[in-house]
Coordinates of C-alpha atoms in Angstrom, one line a residue:
Chain A
N32 CA 64.2 57.4 124.8
Q33 CA 65.9 60.4 125.6
S34 CA 69.3 58.5 126.2
A35 CA 70.0 58.5 122.3
L36 CA 69.8 62.1 122.2
T37 CA 72.8 62.8 124.9
T38 CA 75.1 64.8 122.7
P39 CA 77.0 67.5 124.3
Q40 CA 74.3 70.2 123.6
D41 CA 75.0 72.1 126.9
E42 CA 78.7 72.6 125.7
V43 CA 77.2 74.0 122.2
D44 CA 75.2 76.2 123.9
T45 CA 77.4 77.7 126.3
L46 CA 79.9 78.4 123.0
M47 CA 76.9 79.8 121.4
H48 CA 76.1 82.3 124.0
Q49 CA 79.3 83.6 124.5
V50 CA 79.3 85.9 121.8
A51 CA 75.8 86.7 121.0
D52 CA 76.1 88.0 117.1
E53 CA 76.8 86.3 113.9
H54 CA 80.4 86.9 113.8
G55 CA 80.5 84.9 117.4
L56 CA 80.2 81.5 115.6
E57 CA 83.4 82.2 113.8
L58 CA 85.4 83.3 116.8
N59 CA 83.9 79.9 118.9
E60 CA 85.5 78.2 115.6
E61 CA 88.7 80.1 115.9
L62 CA 89.0 79.1 119.2
R63 CA 88.4 75.3 118.7
E64 CA 91.2 75.2 116.5
T65 CA 93.5 77.1 119.0
P66 CA 95.5 74.7 120.9
D67 CA 95.4 74.9 124.4
T68 CA 99.1 75.4 124.5
L69 CA 98.8 78.4 123.0
L70 CA 96.8 79.9 125.8
T71 CA 99.0 79.2 128.9
K72 CA 99.7 82.8 129.5
S73 CA 98.5 83.9 133.1
K74 CA 96.4 87.0 134.0
E75 CA 99.0 88.4 135.7
T76 CA 101.3 88.3 132.2
E77 CA 98.2 89.5 130.0
A78 CA 97.4 92.1 132.4
K79 CA 100.9 93.4 132.2
E80 CA 100.7 93.4 128.4
Q81 CA 97.7 95.5 128.4
D82 CA 99.4 97.9 130.7
D83 CA 102.7 97.9 128.3
L84 CA 100.6 98.8 125.5
S85 CA 98.8 101.7 127.4
E86 CA 102.4 103.0 128.3
R87 CA 103.5 102.8 124.6
L88 CA 100.3 104.8 123.3
R89 CA 100.6 107.4 125.8
A90 CA 104.2 108.0 125.1
L91 CA 103.0 108.4 121.3
R92 CA 100.7 110.9 122.4
G93 CA 103.2 112.9 124.6
Chain B
M1269 CA 103.5 72.4 161.3
S1270 CA 103.9 73.3 158.0
R1271 CA 104.2 76.8 157.1
Q1272 CA 101.5 78.6 155.2
Q1273 CA 102.6 79.7 151.4
P1274 CA 102.4 83.6 151.0
H1275 CA 99.9 83.9 148.3
A1276 CA 100.0 87.6 147.1
V1277 CA 97.4 87.1 143.9
P1278 CA 95.4 84.1 144.1
A1279 CA 96.2 82.1 140.9
A1280 CA 93.7 82.3 138.6
T1281 CA 92.2 78.9 138.1
L1282 CA 89.1 79.5 136.0
N1283 CA 89.7 78.2 132.4
T1284 CA 86.1 78.5 130.9
Q1285 CA 85.6 78.8 127.2
A1286 CA 84.8 82.4 127.4
L1287 CA 87.8 83.2 129.5
K1288 CA 89.9 81.0 126.6
L1289 CA 88.5 83.1 123.9
Q1290 CA 88.9 86.3 126.0
K1291 CA 92.9 85.2 126.2
L1292 CA 92.9 84.1 122.6
K1293 CA 91.9 87.6 121.7
H1294 CA 94.2 89.7 123.9
N1295 CA 96.9 87.4 122.5
E1296 CA 95.9 88.8 119.2
A1297 CA 95.4 92.4 120.2
Y1298 CA 98.9 92.5 121.8
H1299 CA 100.5 91.0 119.1
Y1300 CA 99.1 93.1 116.5
I1301 CA 99.3 96.6 118.5
N1302 CA 102.6 96.0 119.9
S1303 CA 104.1 95.5 116.4
A1304 CA 101.8 98.3 115.0
L1305 CA 103.7 100.4 117.7
D1306 CA 107.0 99.5 116.7
D1307 CA 106.4 100.6 112.9
D1308 CA 104.5 103.8 114.4
S1309 CA 107.9 104.6 115.8
K1310 CA 110.1 103.9 112.7
G1311 CA 107.6 106.5 110.6
E1312 CA 106.4 103.3 109.1
Y1313 CA 102.7 104.7 109.2
N1314 CA 101.2 102.4 106.8
K1315 CA 102.2 99.3 108.1
A1316 CA 101.4 100.7 111.4
L1317 CA 97.6 101.6 110.3
D1318 CA 97.4 97.8 109.2
K1319 CA 98.3 96.5 112.1
Y1320 CA 96.2 99.1 114.5
R1321 CA 93.2 98.2 112.6
L1322 CA 93.8 94.2 113.2
G1323 CA 94.5 95.0 116.7
I1324 CA 91.4 97.1 117.1
Q1325 CA 89.2 94.4 116.0
A1326 CA 90.9 91.8 117.9
L1327 CA 90.1 94.0 121.2
K1328 CA 86.4 94.6 120.2
D1329 CA 85.9 90.5 119.8
A1330 CA 87.5 90.4 123.4
L1331 CA 85.2 92.8 124.7
K1332 CA 82.1 91.6 123.0
I1333 CA 82.2 88.2 125.0
R1334 CA 79.8 87.3 127.3
Y1335 CA 80.5 85.8 130.4
V1336 CA 77.6 83.7 132.2
T1337 CA 78.8 83.3 136.1
D1338 CA 80.1 86.1 138.5
A1339 CA 83.4 84.3 138.9
E1340 CA 84.4 84.4 135.2
F1341 CA 82.9 88.0 134.8
R1342 CA 85.1 89.1 137.4
E1343 CA 88.0 87.3 136.1
S1344 CA 87.6 88.8 132.6
E1345 CA 87.5 92.3 134.4
I1346 CA 91.2 92.1 135.2
L1347 CA 91.3 92.6 131.4
G1348 CA 88.4 94.2 130.5
P1349 CA 89.1 97.8 131.5
K1350 CA 92.4 98.0 130.2
M1351 CA 91.3 96.7 127.0
R1352 CA 88.4 99.4 126.9
Q1353 CA 91.4 102.0 127.6
N1354 CA 93.8 100.7 124.9
L1355 CA 91.1 100.2 122.5
Q1356 CA 89.9 103.9 123.0
A1357 CA 93.7 105.1 122.5
V1358 CA 94.2 102.8 119.5
E1359 CA 91.2 104.3 117.8
S1360 CA 92.3 107.6 118.5
R1361 CA 95.6 106.9 117.1
V1362 CA 94.4 105.6 114.1
E1363 CA 92.3 108.8 113.3
E1364 CA 95.2 111.1 114.0
L1365 CA 97.4 108.7 111.1
S1366 CA 94.8 108.7 108.7
Q1367 CA 94.5 112.0 108.4
R1368 CA 98.0 112.9 108.5
M1369 CA 98.3 110.0 105.4
N1370 CA 95.6 111.8 103.8
R1371 CA 96.9 115.2 103.7
P1372 CA 98.7 115.7 100.4
G1373 CA 102.0 117.2 100.5
T1374 CA 103.2 116.3 104.0
T1375 CA 106.6 117.0 104.6

């Protein structure tokens, strides 16, 4: 009876493959505990934040 | 006839688990490194070092994520090269500060 086994195994597999080492389990656990409301920044904003860090790091070395 | 919306940058609509994980780690890295840079600029090097190290870990986590589809990989690469560059820069800074801190008699 296959229908008895309809667990969200695909989802678990996907999560397991995202980070392929032992640390990956912890990361996925951390992600599961993070509400989506904390993950609303746009990629554009994130890219700008990384650029800001680059700029500040460059300034330190100059 | 309705006017076409100008769309300069296509909105990022992908929101897979892997991309959420990247977002989470980006946020962490940004938080720690930004704060480390503040400490660094005030001469609070020990505090800065601790935070830089946490930022490095977050960047490494982010860069370890595997993407399954081409679309999510492309999306991840908006940040990927920037993160790799910042990882390198922060690691250099940590090395520099560590050496400075270990040197006795620094004025």
